[in-house]
């Protein structure tokens, strides 16, 4: 009788537990440790100016500087590359990088040059043509030639401003040498930092006044 009653109690308890059992669908979260992913700071975008031009092409030169070298490169590539092969481009100039993208919807990247490796910049015999020389990783010098309407002065001024801003960043990193390299360091308010602080914006203001 005792064994029979124990068997009945066991059967009733197992049936009640099976009716109350809940099928698990997820891992238990009581002791779960949530890992918070670190938030990385968003990099600051450099000020940049985009100008329209025609990219004539690039040609290797034998020297890093000199107007004779630049004019020879411009004349050679303009005469050998027909005008129908020139690309309408948007030249994006920033203190650290010069990017040349096609003006079509694809915006193909034609070339990308770091300002720190720019060795020379100038306007050709025709004021619409200009070029700058870059020192490549293969220890060669390449001249990139552009044609702008009505003149190439705006593009050259913007690239020049980027070079000066890049130079100012170098002085900021090595302040001990700023007094030696700054020509106007003895005059308050006329150092390179004060002169170049608003160079990009002042150039755009001059351009707006000239157009008006």
PDB file of C-alpha atoms in Angstrom:
ATOM      1  CA  UNK A   1       0.000   0.000   0.000  1.00  0.00           C
ATOM      2  CA  UNK A   2       2.810   2.393   0.888  1.00  0.00           C
ATOM      3  CA  UNK A   3       4.632   1.700  -2.404  1.00  0.00           C
ATOM      4  CA  UNK A   4       1.412   2.221  -4.362  1.00  0.00           C
ATOM      5  CA  UNK A   5       0.713   5.569  -2.672  1.00  0.00           C
ATOM      6  CA  UNK A   6       4.278   6.744  -3.326  1.00  0.00           C
ATOM      7  CA  UNK A   7       3.952   5.789  -6.994  1.00  0.00           C
ATOM      8  CA  UNK A   8       0.666   7.716  -7.282  1.00  0.00           C
ATOM      9  CA  UNK A   9       2.251  10.808  -5.666  1.00  0.00           C
ATOM     10  CA  UNK A  10       5.248  10.615  -8.020  1.00  0.00           C
ATOM     11  CA  UNK A  11       3.022  10.322 -11.096  1.00  0.00           C
ATOM     12  CA  UNK A  12       0.857  13.260 -10.015  1.00  0.00           C
ATOM     13  CA  UNK A  13       3.870  15.483  -9.292  1.00  0.00           C
ATOM     14  CA  UNK A  14       5.503  14.673 -12.658  1.00  0.00           C
ATOM     15  CA  UNK A  15       2.285  15.396 -14.580  1.00  0.00           C
ATOM     16  CA  UNK A  16       1.783  18.730 -12.793  1.00  0.00           C
ATOM     17  CA  UNK A  17       5.385  19.756 -13.414  1.00  0.00           C
ATOM     18  CA  UNK A  18       5.075  18.882 -17.107  1.00  0.00           C
ATOM     19  CA  UNK A  19       1.948  21.040 -17.376  1.00  0.00           C
ATOM     20  CA  UNK A  20       3.688  24.010 -15.714  1.00  0.00           C
ATOM     21  CA  UNK A  21       6.975  23.671 -17.588  1.00  0.00           C
ATOM     22  CA  UNK A  22       7.827  26.579 -19.940  1.00  0.00           C
ATOM     23  CA  UNK A  23       9.950  26.009 -23.002  1.00  0.00           C
ATOM     24  CA  UNK A  24      13.078  28.223 -22.878  1.00  0.00           C
ATOM     25  CA  UNK A  25      13.588  30.485 -25.864  1.00  0.00           C
ATOM     26  CA  UNK A  26      16.585  32.536 -24.736  1.00  0.00           C
ATOM     27  CA  UNK A  27      19.549  32.462 -22.415  1.00  0.00           C
ATOM     28  CA  UNK A  28      18.950  33.672 -18.861  1.00  0.00           C
ATOM     29  CA  UNK A  29      19.762  37.339 -18.388  1.00  0.00           C
ATOM     30  CA  UNK A  30      19.897  37.633 -14.619  1.00  0.00           C
ATOM     31  CA  UNK A  31      23.680  37.327 -14.451  1.00  0.00           C
ATOM     32  CA  UNK A  32      24.464  38.488 -17.963  1.00  0.00           C
ATOM     33  CA  UNK A  33      27.139  41.184 -18.160  1.00  0.00           C
ATOM     34  CA  UNK A  34      26.503  43.818 -20.767  1.00  0.00           C
ATOM     35  CA  UNK A  35      29.629  45.075 -22.519  1.00  0.00           C
ATOM     36  CA  UNK A  36      29.446  48.704 -23.516  1.00  0.00           C
ATOM     37  CA  UNK A  37      31.381  49.373 -26.702  1.00  0.00           C
ATOM     38  CA  UNK A  38      33.683  52.383 -26.449  1.00  0.00           C
ATOM     39  CA  UNK A  39      32.664  55.387 -28.503  1.00  0.00           C
ATOM     40  CA  UNK A  40      35.455  56.658 -30.718  1.00  0.00           C
ATOM     41  CA  UNK A  41      35.702  60.387 -31.395  1.00  0.00           C
ATOM     42  CA  UNK A  42      34.701  61.542 -34.846  1.00  0.00           C
ATOM     43  CA  UNK A  43      37.717  62.887 -36.763  1.00  0.00           C
ATOM     44  CA  UNK A  44      37.579  66.581 -37.519  1.00  0.00           C
ATOM     45  CA  UNK A  45      37.212  67.465 -41.166  1.00  0.00           C
ATOM     46  CA  UNK A  46      39.810  69.777 -42.612  1.00  0.00           C
ATOM     47  CA  UNK A  47      38.723  72.994 -44.279  1.00  0.00           C
ATOM     48  CA  UNK A  48      38.745  72.482 -48.009  1.00  0.00           C
ATOM     49  CA  UNK A  49      37.960  74.432 -51.127  1.00  0.00           C
ATOM     50  CA  UNK A  50      36.685  72.880 -54.354  1.00  0.00           C
ATOM     51  CA  UNK A  51      37.462  74.521 -57.684  1.00  0.00           C
ATOM     52  CA  UNK A  52      36.512  73.537 -61.215  1.00  0.00           C
ATOM     53  CA  UNK A  53      39.252  73.018 -63.784  1.00  0.00           C
ATOM     54  CA  UNK A  54      40.357  70.832 -66.665  1.00  0.00           C
ATOM     55  CA  UNK A  55      42.947  68.187 -65.911  1.00  0.00           C
ATOM     56  CA  UNK A  56      45.357  68.088 -68.843  1.00  0.00           C
ATOM     57  CA  UNK A  57      47.450  65.241 -67.478  1.00  0.00           C
ATOM     58  CA  UNK A  58      50.651  64.343 -65.660  1.00  0.00           C
ATOM     59  CA  UNK A  59      54.211  64.049 -66.891  1.00  0.00           C
ATOM     60  CA  UNK A  60      57.472  63.095 -65.227  1.00  0.00           C
ATOM     61  CA  UNK A  61      60.094  65.828 -64.872  1.00  0.00           C
ATOM     62  CA  UNK A  62      63.765  65.616 -63.993  1.00  0.00           C
ATOM     63  CA  UNK A  63      63.887  68.321 -61.307  1.00  0.00           C
ATOM     64  CA  UNK A  64      61.678  69.208 -58.322  1.00  0.00           C
ATOM     65  CA  UNK A  65      61.628  72.986 -58.872  1.00  0.00           C
ATOM     66  CA  UNK A  66      62.073  75.690 -61.483  1.00  0.00           C
ATOM     67  CA  UNK A  67      59.832  77.654 -63.837  1.00  0.00           C
ATOM     68  CA  UNK A  68      61.751  76.383 -66.845  1.00  0.00           C
ATOM     69  CA  UNK A  69      61.032  72.812 -65.782  1.00  0.00           C
ATOM     70  CA  UNK A  70      57.369  73.651 -65.186  1.00  0.00           C
ATOM     71  CA  UNK A  71      56.885  75.533 -68.474  1.00  0.00           C
ATOM     72  CA  UNK A  72      58.549  72.743 -70.416  1.00  0.00           C
ATOM     73  CA  UNK A  73      56.251  70.167 -68.806  1.00  0.00           C
ATOM     74  CA  UNK A  74      53.141  72.278 -69.490  1.00  0.00           C
ATOM     75  CA  UNK A  75      54.068  72.930 -73.129  1.00  0.00           C
ATOM     76  CA  UNK A  76      54.910  69.292 -73.758  1.00  0.00           C
ATOM     77  CA  UNK A  77      51.740  67.783 -72.321  1.00  0.00           C
ATOM     78  CA  UNK A  78      49.448  70.455 -73.803  1.00  0.00           C
ATOM     79  CA  UNK A  79      50.905  69.880 -77.274  1.00  0.00           C
ATOM     80  CA  UNK A  80      50.829  66.075 -77.099  1.00  0.00           C
ATOM     81  CA  UNK A  81      47.457  65.579 -75.383  1.00  0.00           C
ATOM     82  CA  UNK A  82      44.495  66.796 -77.509  1.00  0.00           C
ATOM     83  CA  UNK A  83      42.014  69.073 -75.777  1.00  0.00           C
ATOM     84  CA  UNK A  84      39.193  66.565 -76.273  1.00  0.00           C
ATOM     85  CA  UNK A  85      41.078  64.198 -73.962  1.00  0.00           C
ATOM     86  CA  UNK A  86      41.199  66.693 -71.109  1.00  0.00           C
ATOM     87  CA  UNK A  87      38.971  65.875 -68.141  1.00  0.00           C
ATOM     88  CA  UNK A  88      36.577  68.291 -66.475  1.00  0.00           C
ATOM     89  CA  UNK A  89      37.432  67.918 -62.806  1.00  0.00           C
ATOM     90  CA  UNK A  90      36.739  69.217 -59.329  1.00  0.00           C
ATOM     91  CA  UNK A  91      39.966  70.012 -57.510  1.00  0.00           C
ATOM     92  CA  UNK A  92      39.496  69.659 -53.753  1.00  0.00           C
ATOM     93  CA  UNK A  93      42.262  71.480 -51.878  1.00  0.00           C
ATOM     94  CA  UNK A  94      42.824  70.905 -48.147  1.00  0.00           C
ATOM     95  CA  UNK A  95      45.847  71.652 -45.934  1.00  0.00           C
ATOM     96  CA  UNK A  96      46.986  68.028 -46.151  1.00  0.00           C
ATOM     97  CA  UNK A  97      45.634  66.691 -49.455  1.00  0.00           C
ATOM     98  CA  UNK A  98      44.842  67.734 -53.025  1.00  0.00           C
ATOM     99  CA  UNK A  99      42.249  65.458 -54.629  1.00  0.00           C
ATOM    100  CA  UNK A 100      41.276  65.586 -58.298  1.00  0.00           C
ATOM    101  CA  UNK A 101      37.915  63.999 -59.125  1.00  0.00           C
ATOM    102  CA  UNK A 102      36.068  63.908 -62.414  1.00  0.00           C
ATOM    103  CA  UNK A 103      33.003  66.151 -62.540  1.00  0.00           C
ATOM    104  CA  UNK A 104      30.746  63.388 -63.876  1.00  0.00           C
ATOM    105  CA  UNK A 105      28.262  61.634 -61.551  1.00  0.00           C
ATOM    106  CA  UNK A 106      30.763  58.835 -60.884  1.00  0.00           C
ATOM    107  CA  UNK A 107      33.294  61.346 -59.461  1.00  0.00           C
ATOM    108  CA  UNK A 108      36.257  59.177 -60.421  1.00  0.00           C
ATOM    109  CA  UNK A 109      39.427  59.874 -58.465  1.00  0.00           C
ATOM    110  CA  UNK A 110      42.058  60.803 -61.051  1.00  0.00           C
ATOM    111  CA  UNK A 111      44.875  61.639 -58.676  1.00  0.00           C
ATOM    112  CA  UNK A 112      45.484  62.361 -55.020  1.00  0.00           C
ATOM    113  CA  UNK A 113      48.521  64.309 -53.842  1.00  0.00           C
ATOM    114  CA  UNK A 114      49.711  65.004 -50.319  1.00  0.00           C
ATOM    115  CA  UNK A 115      50.588  68.654 -49.800  1.00  0.00           C
ATOM    116  CA  UNK A 116      53.717  67.772 -47.837  1.00  0.00           C
ATOM    117  CA  UNK A 117      55.256  66.273 -51.000  1.00  0.00           C
ATOM    118  CA  UNK A 118      54.494  69.257 -53.245  1.00  0.00           C
ATOM    119  CA  UNK A 119      57.803  70.767 -54.330  1.00  0.00           C
ATOM    120  CA  UNK A 120      56.843  73.510 -56.805  1.00  0.00           C
ATOM    121  CA  UNK A 121      53.819  75.423 -58.077  1.00  0.00           C
ATOM    122  CA  UNK A 122      53.438  77.945 -60.863  1.00  0.00           C
ATOM    123  CA  UNK A 123      51.453  79.445 -63.741  1.00  0.00           C
ATOM    124  CA  UNK A 124      52.566  78.750 -67.289  1.00  0.00           C
ATOM    125  CA  UNK A 125      53.173  81.137 -70.168  1.00  0.00           C
ATOM    126  CA  UNK A 126      49.449  80.980 -70.864  1.00  0.00           C
ATOM    127  CA  UNK A 127      47.727  82.271 -67.726  1.00  0.00           C
ATOM    128  CA  UNK A 128      45.020  79.625 -68.097  1.00  0.00           C
ATOM    129  CA  UNK A 129      47.550  76.822 -67.567  1.00  0.00           C
ATOM    130  CA  UNK A 130      49.177  75.940 -64.264  1.00  0.00           C
ATOM    131  CA  UNK A 131      50.927  72.956 -62.731  1.00  0.00           C
ATOM    132  CA  UNK A 132      52.496  71.680 -59.550  1.00  0.00           C
ATOM    133  CA  UNK A 133      55.296  69.162 -59.085  1.00  0.00           C
ATOM    134  CA  UNK A 134      54.958  66.252 -56.672  1.00  0.00           C
ATOM    135  CA  UNK A 135      57.653  64.030 -55.188  1.00  0.00           C
ATOM    136  CA  UNK A 136      56.389  60.452 -55.539  1.00  0.00           C
ATOM    137  CA  UNK A 137      57.086  57.381 -53.430  1.00  0.00           C
ATOM    138  CA  UNK A 138      59.269  56.047 -56.256  1.00  0.00           C
ATOM    139  CA  UNK A 139      61.606  59.038 -55.722  1.00  0.00           C
ATOM    140  CA  UNK A 140      60.472  60.639 -58.973  1.00  0.00           C
ATOM    141  CA  UNK A 141      58.998  64.037 -59.741  1.00  0.00           C
ATOM    142  CA  UNK A 142      55.676  64.325 -61.564  1.00  0.00           C
ATOM    143  CA  UNK A 143      54.063  67.528 -62.830  1.00  0.00           C
ATOM    144  CA  UNK A 144      50.257  67.674 -62.782  1.00  0.00           C
ATOM    145  CA  UNK A 145      48.945  70.161 -65.353  1.00  0.00           C
ATOM    146  CA  UNK A 146      45.595  71.989 -65.241  1.00  0.00           C
ATOM    147  CA  UNK A 147      43.722  74.463 -67.404  1.00  0.00           C
ATOM    148  CA  UNK A 148      41.341  76.958 -65.771  1.00  0.00           C
ATOM    149  CA  UNK A 149      38.980  79.606 -67.098  1.00  0.00           C
ATOM    150  CA  UNK A 150      39.468  82.541 -67.232  1.00  0.00           C
ATOM    151  CA  UNK A 151      42.809  82.204 -65.409  1.00  0.00           C
ATOM    152  CA  UNK A 152      44.503  79.662 -63.176  1.00  0.00           C
ATOM    153  CA  UNK A 153      45.208  82.240 -60.474  1.00  0.00           C
ATOM    154  CA  UNK A 154      42.411  81.070 -58.183  1.00  0.00           C
ATOM    155  CA  UNK A 155      43.622  77.464 -58.191  1.00  0.00           C
ATOM    156  CA  UNK A 156      47.238  78.464 -57.586  1.00  0.00           C
ATOM    157  CA  UNK A 157      46.280  80.820 -54.754  1.00  0.00           C
ATOM    158  CA  UNK A 158      44.271  78.074 -53.051  1.00  0.00           C
ATOM    159  CA  UNK A 159      47.076  75.523 -53.354  1.00  0.00           C
ATOM    160  CA  UNK A 160      49.526  78.129 -52.060  1.00  0.00           C
ATOM    161  CA  UNK A 161      47.279  78.754 -49.050  1.00  0.00           C
ATOM    162  CA  UNK A 162      47.144  75.009 -48.351  1.00  0.00           C
ATOM    163  CA  UNK A 163      50.948  74.821 -48.443  1.00  0.00           C
ATOM    164  CA  UNK A 164      51.262  77.705 -45.990  1.00  0.00           C
ATOM    165  CA  UNK A 165      48.696  76.190 -43.645  1.00  0.00           C
ATOM    166  CA  UNK A 166      50.583  72.907 -43.781  1.00  0.00           C
ATOM    167  CA  UNK A 167      53.773  74.778 -42.956  1.00  0.00           C
ATOM    168  CA  UNK A 168      52.062  76.449 -40.019  1.00  0.00           C
ATOM    169  CA  UNK A 169      51.012  73.034 -38.689  1.00  0.00           C
ATOM    170  CA  UNK A 170      54.655  71.955 -38.778  1.00  0.00           C
ATOM    171  CA  UNK A 171      55.597  75.043 -36.774  1.00  0.00           C
ATOM    172  CA  UNK A 172      52.862  74.267 -34.254  1.00  0.00           C
ATOM    173  CA  UNK A 173      54.272  70.770 -33.766  1.00  0.00           C
ATOM    174  CA  UNK A 174      57.827  72.123 -33.383  1.00  0.00           C
ATOM    175  CA  UNK A 175      57.380  75.528 -31.724  1.00  0.00           C
ATOM    176  CA  UNK A 176      61.053  75.726 -30.788  1.00  0.00           C
ATOM    177  CA  UNK A 177      61.924  76.347 -34.434  1.00  0.00           C
ATOM    178  CA  UNK A 178      59.193  78.871 -35.190  1.00  0.00           C
ATOM    179  CA  UNK A 179      61.326  81.852 -34.182  1.00  0.00           C
ATOM    180  CA  UNK A 180      64.071  80.788 -36.552  1.00  0.00           C
ATOM    181  CA  UNK A 181      61.827  80.272 -39.573  1.00  0.00           C
ATOM    182  CA  UNK A 182      59.320  83.095 -39.090  1.00  0.00           C
ATOM    183  CA  UNK A 183      60.406  86.204 -40.963  1.00  0.00           C
ATOM    184  CA  UNK A 184      58.131  88.506 -38.959  1.00  0.00           C
ATOM    185  CA  UNK A 185      58.410  86.866 -35.569  1.00  0.00           C
ATOM    186  CA  UNK A 186      59.793  90.085 -34.047  1.00  0.00           C
ATOM    187  CA  UNK A 187      56.640  92.027 -35.009  1.00  0.00           C
ATOM    188  CA  UNK A 188      53.618  91.358 -32.759  1.00  0.00           C
ATOM    189  CA  UNK A 189      50.605  90.043 -34.628  1.00  0.00           C
ATOM    190  CA  UNK A 190      52.473  89.575 -37.918  1.00  0.00           C
ATOM    191  CA  UNK A 191      53.810  86.064 -37.499  1.00  0.00           C
ATOM    192  CA  UNK A 192      52.944  83.260 -39.839  1.00  0.00           C
ATOM    193  CA  UNK A 193      50.172  82.068 -37.552  1.00  0.00           C
ATOM    194  CA  UNK A 194      48.465  85.473 -37.493  1.00  0.00           C
ATOM    195  CA  UNK A 195      48.916  85.946 -41.225  1.00  0.00           C
ATOM    196  CA  UNK A 196      47.523  82.557 -42.223  1.00  0.00           C
ATOM    197  CA  UNK A 197      44.741  82.221 -39.672  1.00  0.00           C
ATOM    198  CA  UNK A 198      42.023  83.316 -42.098  1.00  0.00           C
ATOM    199  CA  UNK A 199      43.871  82.930 -45.386  1.00  0.00           C
ATOM    200  CA  UNK A 200      41.368  80.554 -46.961  1.00  0.00           C
ATOM    201  CA  UNK A 201      38.391  82.713 -46.004  1.00  0.00           C
ATOM    202  CA  UNK A 202      40.059  85.959 -47.051  1.00  0.00           C
ATOM    203  CA  UNK A 203      40.799  84.529 -50.461  1.00  0.00           C
ATOM    204  CA  UNK A 204      37.158  83.595 -50.952  1.00  0.00           C
ATOM    205  CA  UNK A 205      36.132  87.134 -49.958  1.00  0.00           C
ATOM    206  CA  UNK A 206      38.508  88.629 -52.519  1.00  0.00           C
ATOM    207  CA  UNK A 207      37.097  86.339 -55.162  1.00  0.00           C
ATOM    208  CA  UNK A 208      33.529  87.398 -54.322  1.00  0.00           C
ATOM    209  CA  UNK A 209      34.461  91.083 -54.525  1.00  0.00           C
ATOM    210  CA  UNK A 210      36.158  90.573 -57.870  1.00  0.00           C
ATOM    211  CA  UNK A 211      33.118  88.790 -59.294  1.00  0.00           C
ATOM    212  CA  UNK A 212      30.773  91.541 -58.066  1.00  0.00           C
TER     213      UNK A 212
END
